Amino acid sequence: MTWKQSDITKYKILGKIGSGTYGNVYRAHLQQSEQTTVAVKEIKMEDEKEGFPVTAIREIKILTSLDHPNIVKLLEAITNRHTEKFTERKKHPTKKKGYSMNMYMVFEYVDHDLSGLLQNQTVYFRLHEIKHILQQIVRGLNYLHNTAHIIHRDLKSSNILITNDGTVKIADFGLARQYVPSEYEWFYHPERVHRSVDAATAMYDPRVSHVKRNFTNRVVTLWYRAPELLLGDVCYTCQVDMWSVGCVFAEMLVGKPIFQGFALYSSKQKKKGGGEEEGG
């Protein structure tokens, strides 16, 4: 993977395939090679004076460190000082030109996402196909958790990509964070938590714990969010990803998310000033 200042116009837009909090995603191919199809994520620049979004920089840093067949591959990250945005060449061919710094992430192109397939009335997953998809998701997570020490924090069906030959690719690492395994020894070895226990209550107390790093609990799309996150825990582990995998597994079996009722909780949280913020 390369990160360089380059000319994004070497790619030709074929169509928009999605959008998110931090930008739109387009299907494209190299101008000189129509056989090389890629996915180009155009990063939103809310305030160019503030520089590149820290979320995009974090995602690039994490993706450049990953190499696994079940993790989507980042091919290059491009910063481009250009007279027009990548997507404006078709929309506004006569628009007055002005210089701006834009940022793009170029990924391998994957044909489908699991959410779209589940919503397609003509697609039906047989049990052995569900097992095969789930096995690949778990393989990718095993690599993330035990080799790369990454918590994804936003696993859901729309972030599970699937190629035409059935290969699964975990995508969208905008909320992912790296963790230090030794900081979570208390979780994996509860017999060693005596230094983290409040003497008066005999309960785990993060204030006296050797665990140094907390994360925000406002992560993971609500329908896939683990109970500890819903209850406000900020000292969680990669177990939150496994809860999300369970939700995806159930969604494949029944054809829809199983915890849609949590939308009521979401509306209450927003009234209290909560919501689904990006955090630490």
mmCIF file of C-alpha atoms in Angstrom:
data_model
loop_
_atom_site.group_PDB
_atom_site.id
_atom_site.type_symbol
_atom_site.label_atom_id
_atom_site.label_comp_id
_atom_site.label_asym_id
_atom_site.label_seq_id
_atom_site.Cartn_x
_atom_site.Cartn_y
_atom_site.Cartn_z
ATOM 1 C CA MET A 1 0.000 0.000 0.000
ATOM 2 C CA THR A 2 1.255 3.483 -0.829
ATOM 3 C CA TRP A 3 0.323 6.862 0.625
ATOM 4 C CA LYS A 4 1.348 9.654 -1.671
ATOM 5 C CA GLN A 5 0.430 12.898 -3.348
ATOM 6 C CA SER A 6 -0.839 11.811 -6.735
ATOM 7 C CA ASP A 7 -3.386 12.564 -9.426
ATOM 8 C CA ILE A 8 -6.754 11.001 -8.642
ATOM 9 C CA THR A 9 -7.828 11.678 -12.229
ATOM 10 C CA LYS A 10 -5.984 8.510 -13.247
ATOM 11 C CA TYR A 11 -9.200 6.812 -12.085
ATOM 12 C CA LYS A 12 -12.482 7.051 -13.991
ATOM 13 C CA ILE A 13 -15.762 7.018 -12.029
ATOM 14 C CA LEU A 14 -18.184 4.244 -12.978
ATOM 15 C CA GLY A 15 -20.839 4.980 -10.359
ATOM 16 C CA LYS A 16 -21.581 5.640 -6.698
ATOM 17 C CA ILE A 17 -21.832 2.510 -4.552
ATOM 18 C CA GLY A 18 -22.339 3.932 -1.073
ATOM 19 C CA SER A 19 -21.940 6.748 1.419
ATOM 20 C CA GLY A 20 -21.181 7.128 5.095
ATOM 21 C CA THR A 21 -20.397 9.577 7.862
ATOM 22 C CA TYR A 22 -16.974 10.398 6.504
ATOM 23 C CA GLY A 23 -17.444 10.300 2.747
ATOM 24 C CA ASN A 24 -18.836 8.696 -0.398
ATOM 25 C CA VAL A 25 -17.590 5.531 -2.096
ATOM 26 C CA TYR A 26 -17.392 5.120 -5.874
ATOM 27 C CA ARG A 27 -16.667 2.266 -8.235
ATOM 28 C CA ALA A 28 -13.900 3.238 -10.623
ATOM 29 C CA HIS A 29 -11.188 1.875 -12.847
ATOM 30 C CA LEU A 30 -7.831 3.062 -14.091
ATOM 31 C CA GLN A 31 -8.091 5.239 -17.174
ATOM 32 C CA GLN A 32 -5.446 3.103 -18.871
ATOM 33 C CA SER A 33 -6.779 -0.284 -17.747
ATOM 34 C CA GLU A 34 -10.512 -0.905 -17.627
ATOM 35 C CA GLN A 35 -9.866 -4.387 -16.252
ATOM 36 C CA THR A 36 -8.645 -2.985 -12.924
ATOM 37 C CA THR A 37 -11.779 -2.067 -10.959
ATOM 38 C CA VAL A 38 -11.368 -0.384 -7.570
ATOM 39 C CA ALA A 39 -13.470 1.287 -4.888
ATOM 40 C CA VAL A 40 -12.544 4.919 -4.230
ATOM 41 C CA LYS A 41 -13.557 6.487 -0.922
ATOM 42 C CA GLU A 42 -13.640 10.273 -1.138
ATOM 43 C CA ILE A 43 -13.020 11.749 2.320
ATOM 44 C CA LYS A 44 -15.178 14.682 3.368
ATOM 45 C CA MET A 45 -13.122 17.762 4.208
ATOM 46 C CA GLU A 46 -15.386 19.752 6.522
ATOM 47 C CA ASP A 47 -12.753 22.373 7.255
ATOM 48 C CA GLU A 48 -9.588 22.272 5.191
ATOM 49 C CA LYS A 49 -7.819 24.608 7.640
ATOM 50 C CA GLU A 50 -8.031 21.839 10.243
ATOM 51 C CA GLY A 51 -6.242 19.358 7.974
ATOM 52 C CA PHE A 52 -7.235 15.787 7.182
ATOM 53 C CA PRO A 53 -9.875 14.117 9.389
ATOM 54 C CA VAL A 54 -8.185 12.203 12.201
ATOM 55 C CA THR A 55 -10.611 9.314 11.652
ATOM 56 C CA ALA A 56 -9.349 8.823 8.097
ATOM 57 C CA ILE A 57 -5.723 8.960 9.213
ATOM 58 C CA ARG A 58 -6.421 6.357 11.904
ATOM 59 C CA GLU A 59 -8.166 4.101 9.398
ATOM 60 C CA ILE A 60 -5.279 4.350 6.937
ATOM 61 C CA LYS A 61 -2.726 3.639 9.667
ATOM 62 C CA ILE A 62 -4.613 0.528 10.767
ATOM 63 C CA LEU A 63 -5.312 -0.785 7.261
ATOM 64 C CA THR A 64 -1.682 -0.425 6.185
ATOM 65 C CA SER A 65 -0.704 -2.765 9.029
ATOM 66 C CA LEU A 66 -3.192 -5.500 8.074
ATOM 67 C CA ASP A 67 -2.701 -8.392 5.660
ATOM 68 C CA HIS A 68 -5.314 -11.153 5.676
ATOM 69 C CA PRO A 69 -7.527 -12.699 2.974
ATOM 70 C CA ASN A 70 -10.676 -11.829 4.960
ATOM 71 C CA ILE A 71 -9.763 -8.157 5.471
ATOM 72 C CA VAL A 72 -10.427 -5.665 2.672
ATOM 73 C CA LYS A 73 -7.173 -4.445 1.136
ATOM 74 C CA LEU A 74 -6.271 -0.759 0.937
ATOM 75 C CA LEU A 75 -4.331 -0.282 -2.302
ATOM 76 C CA GLU A 76 -3.297 3.330 -1.871
ATOM 77 C CA ALA A 77 -4.167 6.560 -0.107
ATOM 78 C CA ILE A 78 -3.965 9.686 -2.234
ATOM 79 C CA THR A 79 -3.713 13.314 -1.233
ATOM 80 C CA ASN A 80 -4.453 15.455 -4.221
ATOM 81 C CA ARG A 81 -4.165 19.225 -4.567
ATOM 82 C CA HIS A 82 -6.427 19.698 -7.550
ATOM 83 C CA THR A 83 -8.514 22.342 -9.246
ATOM 84 C CA GLU A 84 -11.674 20.307 -8.778
ATOM 85 C CA LYS A 85 -12.954 17.390 -6.793
ATOM 86 C CA PHE A 86 -12.875 13.852 -8.146
ATOM 87 C CA THR A 87 -16.666 13.761 -8.476
ATOM 88 C CA GLU A 88 -17.096 17.227 -10.014
ATOM 89 C CA ARG A 89 -15.620 16.399 -13.398
ATOM 90 C CA LYS A 90 -18.928 14.957 -14.579
ATOM 91 C CA LYS A 91 -21.311 17.048 -12.495
ATOM 92 C CA HIS A 92 -19.911 20.517 -13.195
ATOM 93 C CA PRO A 93 -17.734 20.475 -16.339
ATOM 94 C CA THR A 94 -17.941 24.271 -16.697
ATOM 95 C CA LYS A 95 -17.582 25.120 -12.994
ATOM 96 C CA LYS A 96 -15.060 27.837 -12.154
ATOM 97 C CA LYS A 97 -11.898 26.194 -10.895
ATOM 98 C CA GLY A 98 -10.492 26.683 -7.419
ATOM 99 C CA TYR A 99 -7.683 24.856 -5.653
ATOM 100 C CA SER A 100 -8.315 22.505 -2.734
ATOM 101 C CA MET A 101 -6.646 19.573 -1.010
ATOM 102 C CA ASN A 102 -8.616 16.361 -1.277
ATOM 103 C CA MET A 103 -8.055 12.916 0.180
ATOM 104 C CA TYR A 104 -8.964 9.510 -1.256
ATOM 105 C CA MET A 105 -8.630 5.903 -0.165
ATOM 106 C CA VAL A 106 -8.429 3.329 -2.959
ATOM 107 C CA PHE A 107 -9.531 -0.214 -2.077
ATOM 108 C CA GLU A 108 -9.790 -3.497 -3.903
ATOM 109 C CA TYR A 109 -13.286 -3.699 -5.367
ATOM 110 C CA VAL A 110 -15.621 -6.255 -3.788
ATOM 111 C CA ASP A 111 -18.852 -7.129 -5.569
ATOM 112 C CA HIS A 112 -21.420 -7.258 -2.743
ATOM 113 C CA ASP A 113 -22.098 -6.471 0.892
ATOM 114 C CA LEU A 114 -23.959 -8.895 3.141
ATOM 115 C CA SER A 115 -26.702 -6.407 4.018
ATOM 116 C CA GLY A 116 -27.563 -5.859 0.360
ATOM 117 C CA LEU A 117 -27.659 -9.592 -0.300
ATOM 118 C CA LEU A 118 -29.953 -10.198 2.673
ATOM 119 C CA GLN A 119 -32.343 -7.517 1.401
ATOM 120 C CA ASN A 120 -32.380 -9.040 -2.083
ATOM 121 C CA GLN A 121 -35.541 -11.153 -2.348
ATOM 122 C CA THR A 122 -33.939 -13.381 -4.983
ATOM 123 C CA VAL A 123 -31.017 -14.358 -2.732
ATOM 124 C CA TYR A 124 -31.378 -17.214 -0.258
ATOM 125 C CA PHE A 125 -28.547 -18.457 1.949
ATOM 126 C CA ARG A 126 -28.487 -22.171 2.670
ATOM 127 C CA LEU A 127 -27.216 -23.317 6.045
ATOM 128 C CA HIS A 128 -23.823 -24.478 4.779
ATOM 129 C CA GLU A 129 -23.343 -21.098 3.045
ATOM 130 C CA ILE A 130 -24.135 -19.265 6.289
ATOM 131 C CA LYS A 131 -21.579 -21.441 8.080
ATOM 132 C CA HIS A 132 -18.979 -20.693 5.404
ATOM 133 C CA ILE A 133 -19.545 -16.924 5.659
ATOM 134 C CA LEU A 134 -19.470 -17.010 9.461
ATOM 135 C CA GLN A 135 -16.282 -19.070 9.464
ATOM 136 C CA GLN A 136 -14.526 -16.475 7.306
ATOM 137 C CA ILE A 137 -15.727 -13.598 9.496
ATOM 138 C CA VAL A 138 -14.358 -15.359 12.579
ATOM 139 C CA ARG A 139 -11.051 -16.052 10.819
ATOM 140 C CA GLY A 140 -10.710 -12.376 9.992
ATOM 141 C CA LEU A 141 -11.564 -11.392 13.563
ATOM 142 C CA ASN A 142 -9.140 -13.936 14.993
ATOM 143 C CA TYR A 143 -6.409 -12.227 12.991
ATOM 144 C CA LEU A 144 -7.540 -8.760 14.090
ATOM 145 C CA HIS A 145 -7.827 -9.641 17.771
ATOM 146 C CA ASN A 146 -4.940 -12.043 18.326
ATOM 147 C CA THR A 147 -2.347 -10.962 15.757
ATOM 148 C CA ALA A 148 -2.967 -7.289 14.964
ATOM 149 C CA HIS A 149 -4.595 -6.490 18.358
ATOM 150 C CA ILE A 150 -7.342 -4.452 16.729
ATOM 151 C CA ILE A 151 -10.924 -3.991 17.948
ATOM 152 C CA HIS A 152 -13.120 -3.263 14.918
ATOM 153 C CA ARG A 153 -15.993 -1.640 16.884
ATOM 154 C CA ASP A 154 -18.419 -1.368 13.964
ATOM 155 C CA LEU A 155 -19.154 -4.864 12.729
ATOM 156 C CA LYS A 156 -22.491 -5.148 10.938
ATOM 157 C CA SER A 157 -23.845 -6.791 7.815
ATOM 158 C CA SER A 158 -23.187 -3.741 5.615
ATOM 159 C CA ASN A 159 -19.489 -3.863 6.585
ATOM 160 C CA ILE A 160 -19.159 -7.510 5.575
ATOM 161 C CA LEU A 161 -18.233 -7.590 1.879
ATOM 162 C CA ILE A 162 -18.507 -10.725 -0.265
ATOM 163 C CA THR A 163 -16.911 -11.395 -3.642
ATOM 164 C CA ASN A 164 -18.662 -13.269 -6.438
ATOM 165 C CA ASP A 165 -16.738 -16.418 -5.496
ATOM 166 C CA GLY A 166 -17.904 -16.216 -1.867
ATOM 167 C CA THR A 167 -14.818 -14.739 -0.202
ATOM 168 C CA VAL A 168 -15.624 -12.554 2.810
ATOM 169 C CA LYS A 169 -13.853 -9.226 3.395
ATOM 170 C CA ILE A 170 -14.310 -7.274 6.639
ATOM 171 C CA ALA A 171 -14.426 -3.557 5.802
ATOM 172 C CA ASP A 172 -14.806 -0.046 7.260
ATOM 173 C CA PHE A 173 -12.174 0.476 9.949
ATOM 174 C CA GLY A 174 -13.130 4.080 10.690
ATOM 175 C CA LEU A 175 -13.929 3.277 14.337
ATOM 176 C CA ALA A 176 -11.286 0.578 14.836
ATOM 177 C CA ARG A 177 -8.699 0.934 17.592
ATOM 178 C CA GLN A 178 -5.535 -0.894 18.517
ATOM 179 C CA TYR A 179 -5.182 -2.171 22.066
ATOM 180 C CA VAL A 180 -2.353 -3.505 24.231
ATOM 181 C CA PRO A 181 -3.126 -7.103 25.290
ATOM 182 C CA SER A 182 -1.410 -6.706 28.677
ATOM 183 C CA GLU A 183 -3.879 -3.965 29.583
ATOM 184 C CA TYR A 184 -6.686 -6.544 29.488
ATOM 185 C CA GLU A 185 -5.051 -9.248 31.594
ATOM 186 C CA TRP A 186 -7.731 -8.721 34.250
ATOM 187 C CA PHE A 187 -10.392 -9.801 31.727
ATOM 188 C CA TYR A 188 -8.700 -12.915 30.399
ATOM 189 C CA HIS A 189 -7.229 -13.918 33.792
ATOM 190 C CA PRO A 190 -9.814 -12.981 36.428
ATOM 191 C CA GLU A 191 -7.801 -14.762 39.126
ATOM 192 C CA ARG A 192 -5.229 -11.952 38.853
ATOM 193 C CA VAL A 193 -7.551 -8.989 39.388
ATOM 194 C CA HIS A 194 -6.987 -8.609 43.142
ATOM 195 C CA ARG A 195 -5.268 -5.263 42.563
ATOM 196 C CA SER A 196 -8.278 -4.030 40.597
ATOM 197 C CA VAL A 197 -10.934 -4.889 43.167
ATOM 198 C CA ASP A 198 -12.452 -2.381 45.546
ATOM 199 C CA ALA A 199 -11.987 -3.764 49.062
ATOM 200 C CA ALA A 200 -15.321 -2.387 50.276
ATOM 201 C CA THR A 201 -17.562 -3.681 47.493
ATOM 202 C CA ALA A 202 -15.535 -6.640 46.189
ATOM 203 C CA MET A 203 -16.376 -5.328 42.719
ATOM 204 C CA TYR A 204 -14.025 -4.481 39.868
ATOM 205 C CA ASP A 205 -13.188 -0.789 40.039
ATOM 206 C CA PRO A 206 -11.402 0.819 37.062
ATOM 207 C CA ARG A 207 -10.231 3.663 39.326
ATOM 208 C CA VAL A 208 -7.864 1.295 41.131
ATOM 209 C CA SER A 209 -7.128 -0.906 38.156
ATOM 210 C CA HIS A 210 -3.853 -1.258 36.303
ATOM 211 C CA VAL A 211 -5.869 -0.966 33.088
ATOM 212 C CA LYS A 212 -4.835 2.403 31.695
ATOM 213 C CA ARG A 213 -6.832 2.879 28.514
ATOM 214 C CA ASN A 214 -10.548 3.521 28.191
ATOM 215 C CA PHE A 215 -12.577 3.711 24.978
ATOM 216 C CA THR A 216 -15.791 5.499 24.142
ATOM 217 C CA ASN A 217 -18.942 3.369 24.422
ATOM 218 C CA ARG A 218 -20.646 5.311 21.615
ATOM 219 C CA VAL A 219 -19.515 2.914 18.918
ATOM 220 C CA VAL A 220 -21.059 0.106 16.884
ATOM 221 C CA THR A 221 -24.348 0.642 15.066
ATOM 222 C CA LEU A 222 -27.093 0.296 17.665
ATOM 223 C CA TRP A 223 -28.644 -2.977 16.463
ATOM 224 C CA TYR A 224 -25.246 -4.686 16.794
ATOM 225 C CA ARG A 225 -24.072 -3.036 20.017
ATOM 226 C CA ALA A 226 -23.023 -5.271 22.919
ATOM 227 C CA PRO A 227 -24.831 -5.023 26.297
ATOM 228 C CA GLU A 228 -21.756 -3.641 28.082
ATOM 229 C CA LEU A 229 -21.666 -0.731 25.633
ATOM 230 C CA LEU A 230 -25.372 -0.068 26.116
ATOM 231 C CA LEU A 231 -24.745 0.004 29.871
ATOM 232 C CA GLY A 232 -21.981 2.587 29.497
ATOM 233 C CA ASP A 233 -18.830 0.482 29.889
ATOM 234 C CA VAL A 234 -15.688 2.250 28.640
ATOM 235 C CA CYS A 235 -13.184 -0.472 29.536
ATOM 236 C CA TYR A 236 -14.289 -3.181 27.131
ATOM 237 C CA THR A 237 -12.410 -5.737 25.071
ATOM 238 C CA CYS A 238 -12.651 -7.340 21.649
ATOM 239 C CA GLN A 239 -15.612 -9.297 23.024
ATOM 240 C CA VAL A 240 -17.820 -6.455 21.752
ATOM 241 C CA ASP A 241 -16.920 -7.543 18.210
ATOM 242 C CA MET A 242 -17.979 -11.104 18.978
ATOM 243 C CA TRP A 243 -21.405 -9.909 20.115
ATOM 244 C CA SER A 244 -21.759 -8.114 16.781
ATOM 245 C CA VAL A 245 -20.803 -11.307 14.944
ATOM 246 C CA GLY A 246 -23.569 -13.112 16.806
ATOM 247 C CA CYS A 247 -26.023 -10.454 15.646
ATOM 248 C CA VAL A 248 -24.845 -10.862 12.042
ATOM 249 C CA PHE A 249 -25.168 -14.653 12.348
ATOM 250 C CA ALA A 250 -28.760 -14.324 13.571
ATOM 251 C CA GLU A 251 -29.491 -11.814 10.801
ATOM 252 C CA MET A 252 -28.378 -14.336 8.187
ATOM 253 C CA LEU A 253 -30.658 -16.962 9.705
ATOM 254 C CA VAL A 254 -33.829 -14.850 9.943
ATOM 255 C CA GLY A 255 -33.166 -12.379 7.120
ATOM 256 C CA LYS A 256 -33.249 -9.172 9.188
ATOM 257 C CA PRO A 257 -31.545 -7.595 12.237
ATOM 258 C CA ILE A 258 -32.897 -9.197 15.402
ATOM 259 C CA PHE A 259 -32.547 -6.233 17.784
ATOM 260 C CA GLN A 260 -34.316 -3.476 15.862
ATOM 261 C CA GLY A 261 -36.300 -2.651 19.003
ATOM 262 C CA PHE A 262 -33.204 -0.907 20.340
ATOM 263 C CA ALA A 263 -34.163 2.074 18.159
ATOM 264 C CA LEU A 264 -36.301 3.254 21.095
ATOM 265 C CA TYR A 265 -33.202 3.318 23.280
ATOM 266 C CA SER A 266 -31.389 5.311 20.589
ATOM 267 C CA SER A 267 -34.017 8.054 20.518
ATOM 268 C CA LYS A 268 -33.886 8.357 24.302
ATOM 269 C CA GLN A 269 -30.106 8.584 24.280
ATOM 270 C CA LYS A 270 -30.142 11.339 21.665
ATOM 271 C CA LYS A 271 -32.543 13.356 23.813
ATOM 272 C CA LYS A 272 -30.030 13.024 26.648
ATOM 273 C CA GLY A 273 -27.228 14.227 24.405
ATOM 274 C CA GLY A 274 -25.987 10.752 23.484
ATOM 275 C CA GLY A 275 -26.005 9.365 19.986
ATOM 276 C CA GLU A 276 -23.470 7.527 17.895
ATOM 277 C CA GLU A 277 -20.411 9.699 18.141
ATOM 278 C CA GLU A 278 -16.979 8.725 16.999
ATOM 279 C CA GLY A 279 -14.701 8.640 19.974
ATOM 280 C CA GLY A 280 -11.584 7.240 21.490
#
